[in-house]
mmCIF file of C-alpha atoms in Angstrom:
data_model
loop_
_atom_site.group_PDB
_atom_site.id
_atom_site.type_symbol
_atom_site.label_atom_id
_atom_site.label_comp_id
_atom_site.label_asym_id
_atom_site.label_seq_id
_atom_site.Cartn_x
_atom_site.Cartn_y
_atom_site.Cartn_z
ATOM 1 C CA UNK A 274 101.864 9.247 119.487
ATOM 2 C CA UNK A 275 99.371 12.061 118.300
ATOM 3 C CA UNK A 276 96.264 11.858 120.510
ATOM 4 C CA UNK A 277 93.348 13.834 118.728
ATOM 5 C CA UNK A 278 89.742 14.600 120.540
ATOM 6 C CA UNK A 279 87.985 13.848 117.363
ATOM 7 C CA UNK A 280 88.151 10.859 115.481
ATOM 8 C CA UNK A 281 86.903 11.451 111.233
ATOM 9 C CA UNK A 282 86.320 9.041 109.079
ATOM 10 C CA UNK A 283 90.034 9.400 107.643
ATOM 11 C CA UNK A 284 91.695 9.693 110.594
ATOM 12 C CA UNK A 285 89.896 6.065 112.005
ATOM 13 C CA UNK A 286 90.734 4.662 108.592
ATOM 14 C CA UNK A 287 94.308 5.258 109.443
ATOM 15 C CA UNK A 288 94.327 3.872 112.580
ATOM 16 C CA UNK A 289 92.506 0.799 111.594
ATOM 17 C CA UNK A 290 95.427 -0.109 109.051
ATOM 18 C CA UNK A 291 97.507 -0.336 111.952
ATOM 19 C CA UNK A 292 95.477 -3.602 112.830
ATOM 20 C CA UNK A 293 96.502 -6.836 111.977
ATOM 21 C CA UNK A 294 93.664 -9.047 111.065
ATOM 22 C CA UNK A 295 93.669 -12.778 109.680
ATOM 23 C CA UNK A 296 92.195 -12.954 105.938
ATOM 24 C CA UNK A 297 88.492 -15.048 105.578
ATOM 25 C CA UNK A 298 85.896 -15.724 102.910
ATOM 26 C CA UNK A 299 82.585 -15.973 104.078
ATOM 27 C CA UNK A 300 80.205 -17.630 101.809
ATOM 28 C CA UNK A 301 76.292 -18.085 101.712
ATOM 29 C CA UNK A 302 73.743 -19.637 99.852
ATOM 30 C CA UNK A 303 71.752 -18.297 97.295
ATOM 31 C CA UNK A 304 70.548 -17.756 93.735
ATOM 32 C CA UNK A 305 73.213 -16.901 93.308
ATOM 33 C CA UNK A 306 75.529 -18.272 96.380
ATOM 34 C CA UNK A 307 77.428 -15.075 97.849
ATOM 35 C CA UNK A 308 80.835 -14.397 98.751
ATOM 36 C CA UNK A 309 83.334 -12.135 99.944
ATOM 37 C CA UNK A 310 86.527 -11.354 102.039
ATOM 38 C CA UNK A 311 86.654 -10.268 105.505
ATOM 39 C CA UNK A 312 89.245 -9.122 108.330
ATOM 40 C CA UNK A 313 86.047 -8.497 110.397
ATOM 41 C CA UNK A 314 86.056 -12.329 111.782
ATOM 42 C CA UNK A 315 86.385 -13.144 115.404
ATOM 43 C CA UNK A 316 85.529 -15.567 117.813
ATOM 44 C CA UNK A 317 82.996 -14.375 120.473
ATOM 45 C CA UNK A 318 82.056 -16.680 122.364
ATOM 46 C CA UNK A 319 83.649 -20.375 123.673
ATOM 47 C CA UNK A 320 80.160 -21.289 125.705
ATOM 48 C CA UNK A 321 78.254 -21.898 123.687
ATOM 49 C CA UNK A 322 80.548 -21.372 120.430
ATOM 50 C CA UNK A 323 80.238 -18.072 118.608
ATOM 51 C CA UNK A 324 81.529 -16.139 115.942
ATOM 52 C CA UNK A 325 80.908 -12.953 114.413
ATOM 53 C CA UNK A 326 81.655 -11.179 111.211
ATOM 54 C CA UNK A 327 80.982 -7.678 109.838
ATOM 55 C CA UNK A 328 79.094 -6.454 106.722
ATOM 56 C CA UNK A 329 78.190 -3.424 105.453
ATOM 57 C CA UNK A 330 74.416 -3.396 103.879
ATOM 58 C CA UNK A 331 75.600 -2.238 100.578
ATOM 59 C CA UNK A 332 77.872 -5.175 99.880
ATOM 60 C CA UNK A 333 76.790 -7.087 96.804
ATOM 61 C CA UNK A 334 76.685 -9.995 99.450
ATOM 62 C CA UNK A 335 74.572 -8.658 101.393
ATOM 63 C CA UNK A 336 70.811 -9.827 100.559
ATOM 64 C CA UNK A 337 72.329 -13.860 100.412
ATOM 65 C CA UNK A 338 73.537 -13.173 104.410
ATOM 66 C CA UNK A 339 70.560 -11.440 105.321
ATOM 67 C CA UNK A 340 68.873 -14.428 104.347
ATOM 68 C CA UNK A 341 71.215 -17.302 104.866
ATOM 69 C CA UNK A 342 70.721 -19.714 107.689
ATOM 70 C CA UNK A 343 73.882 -20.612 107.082
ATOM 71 C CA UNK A 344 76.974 -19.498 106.371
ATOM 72 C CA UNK A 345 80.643 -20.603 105.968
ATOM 73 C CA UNK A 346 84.203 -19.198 107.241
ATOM 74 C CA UNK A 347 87.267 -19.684 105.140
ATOM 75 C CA UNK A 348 90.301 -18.745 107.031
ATOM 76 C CA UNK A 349 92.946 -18.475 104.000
ATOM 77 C CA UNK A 350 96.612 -19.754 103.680
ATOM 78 C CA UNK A 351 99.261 -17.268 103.000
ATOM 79 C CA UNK A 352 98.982 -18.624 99.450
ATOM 80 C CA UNK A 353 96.011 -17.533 99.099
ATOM 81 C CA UNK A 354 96.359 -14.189 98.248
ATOM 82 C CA UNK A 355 94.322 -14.695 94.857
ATOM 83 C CA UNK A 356 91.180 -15.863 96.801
ATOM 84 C CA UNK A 357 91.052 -13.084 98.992
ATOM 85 C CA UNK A 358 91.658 -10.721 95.791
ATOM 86 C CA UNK A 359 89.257 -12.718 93.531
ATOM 87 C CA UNK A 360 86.140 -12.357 96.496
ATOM 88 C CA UNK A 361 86.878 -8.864 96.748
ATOM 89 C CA UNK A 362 86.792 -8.168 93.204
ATOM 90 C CA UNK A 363 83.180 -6.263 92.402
ATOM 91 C CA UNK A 364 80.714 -7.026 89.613
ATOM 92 C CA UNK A 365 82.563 -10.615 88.643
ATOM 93 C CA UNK A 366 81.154 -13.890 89.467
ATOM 94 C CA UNK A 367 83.420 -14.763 92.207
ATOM 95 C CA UNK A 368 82.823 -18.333 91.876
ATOM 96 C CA UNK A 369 82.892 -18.931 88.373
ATOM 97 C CA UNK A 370 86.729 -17.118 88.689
ATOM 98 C CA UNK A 371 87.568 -19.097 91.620
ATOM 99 C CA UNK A 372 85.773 -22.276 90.607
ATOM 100 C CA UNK A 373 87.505 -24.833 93.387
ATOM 101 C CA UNK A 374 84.790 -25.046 95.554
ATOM 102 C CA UNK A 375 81.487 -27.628 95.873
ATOM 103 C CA UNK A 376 78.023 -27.139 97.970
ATOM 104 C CA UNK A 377 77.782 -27.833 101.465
ATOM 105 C CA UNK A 378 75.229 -28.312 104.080
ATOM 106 C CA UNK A 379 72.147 -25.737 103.150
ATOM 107 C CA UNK A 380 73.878 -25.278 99.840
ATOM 108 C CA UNK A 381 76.541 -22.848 101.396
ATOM 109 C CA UNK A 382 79.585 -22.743 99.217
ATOM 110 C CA UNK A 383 82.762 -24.606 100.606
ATOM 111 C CA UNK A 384 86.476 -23.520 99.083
ATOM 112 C CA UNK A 385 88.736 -25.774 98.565
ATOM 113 C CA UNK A 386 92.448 -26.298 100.329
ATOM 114 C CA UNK A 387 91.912 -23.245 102.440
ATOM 115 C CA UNK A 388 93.302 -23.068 106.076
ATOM 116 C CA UNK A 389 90.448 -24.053 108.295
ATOM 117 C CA UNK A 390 86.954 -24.114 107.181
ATOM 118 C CA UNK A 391 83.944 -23.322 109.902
ATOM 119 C CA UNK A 392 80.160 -24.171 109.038
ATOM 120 C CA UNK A 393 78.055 -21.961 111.207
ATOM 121 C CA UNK A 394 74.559 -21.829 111.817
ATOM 122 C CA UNK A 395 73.947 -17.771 111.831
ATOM 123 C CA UNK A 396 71.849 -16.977 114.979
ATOM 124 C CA UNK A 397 71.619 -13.349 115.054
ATOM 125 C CA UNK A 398 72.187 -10.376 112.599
ATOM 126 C CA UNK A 399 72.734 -7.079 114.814
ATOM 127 C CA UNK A 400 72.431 -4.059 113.110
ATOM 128 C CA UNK A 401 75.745 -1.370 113.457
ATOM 129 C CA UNK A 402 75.837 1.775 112.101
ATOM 130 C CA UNK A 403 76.297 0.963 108.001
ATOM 131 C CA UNK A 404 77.152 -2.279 108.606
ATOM 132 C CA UNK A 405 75.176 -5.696 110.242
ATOM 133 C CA UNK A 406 77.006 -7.536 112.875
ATOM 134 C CA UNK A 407 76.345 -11.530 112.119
ATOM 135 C CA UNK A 408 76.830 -14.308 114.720
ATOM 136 C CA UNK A 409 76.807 -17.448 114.099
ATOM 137 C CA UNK A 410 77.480 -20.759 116.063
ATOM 138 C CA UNK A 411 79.554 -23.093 114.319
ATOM 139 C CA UNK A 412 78.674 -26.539 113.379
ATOM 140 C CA UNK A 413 81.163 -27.939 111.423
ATOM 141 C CA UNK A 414 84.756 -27.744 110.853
ATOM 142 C CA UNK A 415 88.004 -28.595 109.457
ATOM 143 C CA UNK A 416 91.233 -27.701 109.026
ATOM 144 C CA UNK A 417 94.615 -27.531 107.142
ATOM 145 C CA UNK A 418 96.800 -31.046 107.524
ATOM 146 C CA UNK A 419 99.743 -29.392 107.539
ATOM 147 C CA UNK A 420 100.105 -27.389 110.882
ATOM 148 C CA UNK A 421 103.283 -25.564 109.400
ATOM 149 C CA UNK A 422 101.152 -24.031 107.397
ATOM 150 C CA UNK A 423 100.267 -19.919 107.966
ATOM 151 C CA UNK A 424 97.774 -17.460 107.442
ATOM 152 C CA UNK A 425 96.952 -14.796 105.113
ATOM 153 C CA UNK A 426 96.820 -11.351 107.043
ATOM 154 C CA UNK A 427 95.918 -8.237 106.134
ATOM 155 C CA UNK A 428 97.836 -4.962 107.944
ATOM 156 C CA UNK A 429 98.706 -1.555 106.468
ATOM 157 C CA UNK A 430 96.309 -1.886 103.295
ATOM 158 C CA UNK A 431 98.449 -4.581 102.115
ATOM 159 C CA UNK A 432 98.179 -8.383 102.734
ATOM 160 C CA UNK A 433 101.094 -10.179 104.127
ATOM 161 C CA UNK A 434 102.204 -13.747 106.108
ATOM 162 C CA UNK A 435 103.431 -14.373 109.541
ATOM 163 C CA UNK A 436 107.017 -15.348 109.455
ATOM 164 C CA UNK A 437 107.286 -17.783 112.455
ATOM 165 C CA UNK A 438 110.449 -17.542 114.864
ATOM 166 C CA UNK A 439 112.830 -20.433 114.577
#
């Protein structure tokens, strides 16, 4: 293991695609609703219930989150691979590509089939560096029938599955 006194901007690049992170689209409401795919998800909090998610101030998403009251957490399926390309795809309408999705509570966009779903009231935006810090308590949720099934990850700039031990 190389240890080095000064972390750069390529350097922590590298050893951030070392982590392996579970593959979510957040969406908010809007004119028009935003969208986009995150590894930045995590639970914070169990009392009371709290999320967070990162996002950098010059994402196209951006302005709807600033201003959403609500937002919504898609964790993906390892089929899913096309949803997490299609909401990181710039200057497209991501859900006129995607188009399986309908309104939800505060007009937040809700995907369809995805592996759970969380509705989450946001509570507090902190700023970080380039990026905002969101929290959010959730409100709602669902998930995936079938337990069998697995998540979409992201590790090593590539996405990938969990292959589960027999």
């Amino acid at each position: 293991m190389t240890v080095t006194s000064l972390v750069d901007t390529d350097l922590f690049k590298q050893l951030l695609r070392r982590h392996a992170a579970a593959v979510v689209v957040i969406t908010a409401p809007g004119q028009p609703p935003a969208g986009f795919t995150a590894t930045s998800f995590t639970s914070v909090s169990l009392d009371p219930p709290l999320v967070s998610f990162c996002l950098a101030h010059t994402a196209s998403a951006w302005p709807a989150v600033a201003d959403a009251e609500v937002v919504a957490v898609h964790v993906l399926t390892q089929e899913q691979e096309h949803i997490a390309r299609t909401f990181s795809t710039r200057g497209i309408d991501r859900f006129a590509a995607h188009g399986a999705w309908s309104p939800g509570p505060g007009g937040v966009p809700l995907l369809d089939g995805v592996l759970a779903r969380i509705v989450c009231r946001v509570v507090r935006r902190v700023e970080a560096g380039d990026h905002s810090i969101v929290l959010a308590s959730p409100e709602a949720g669902e998930h995936h029938a079938d337990l069998s099934a697995t998540p979409l990850v992201y590790h090593d700039g590539h996405y990938t599955n969990l292959h589960r031990a027999a």
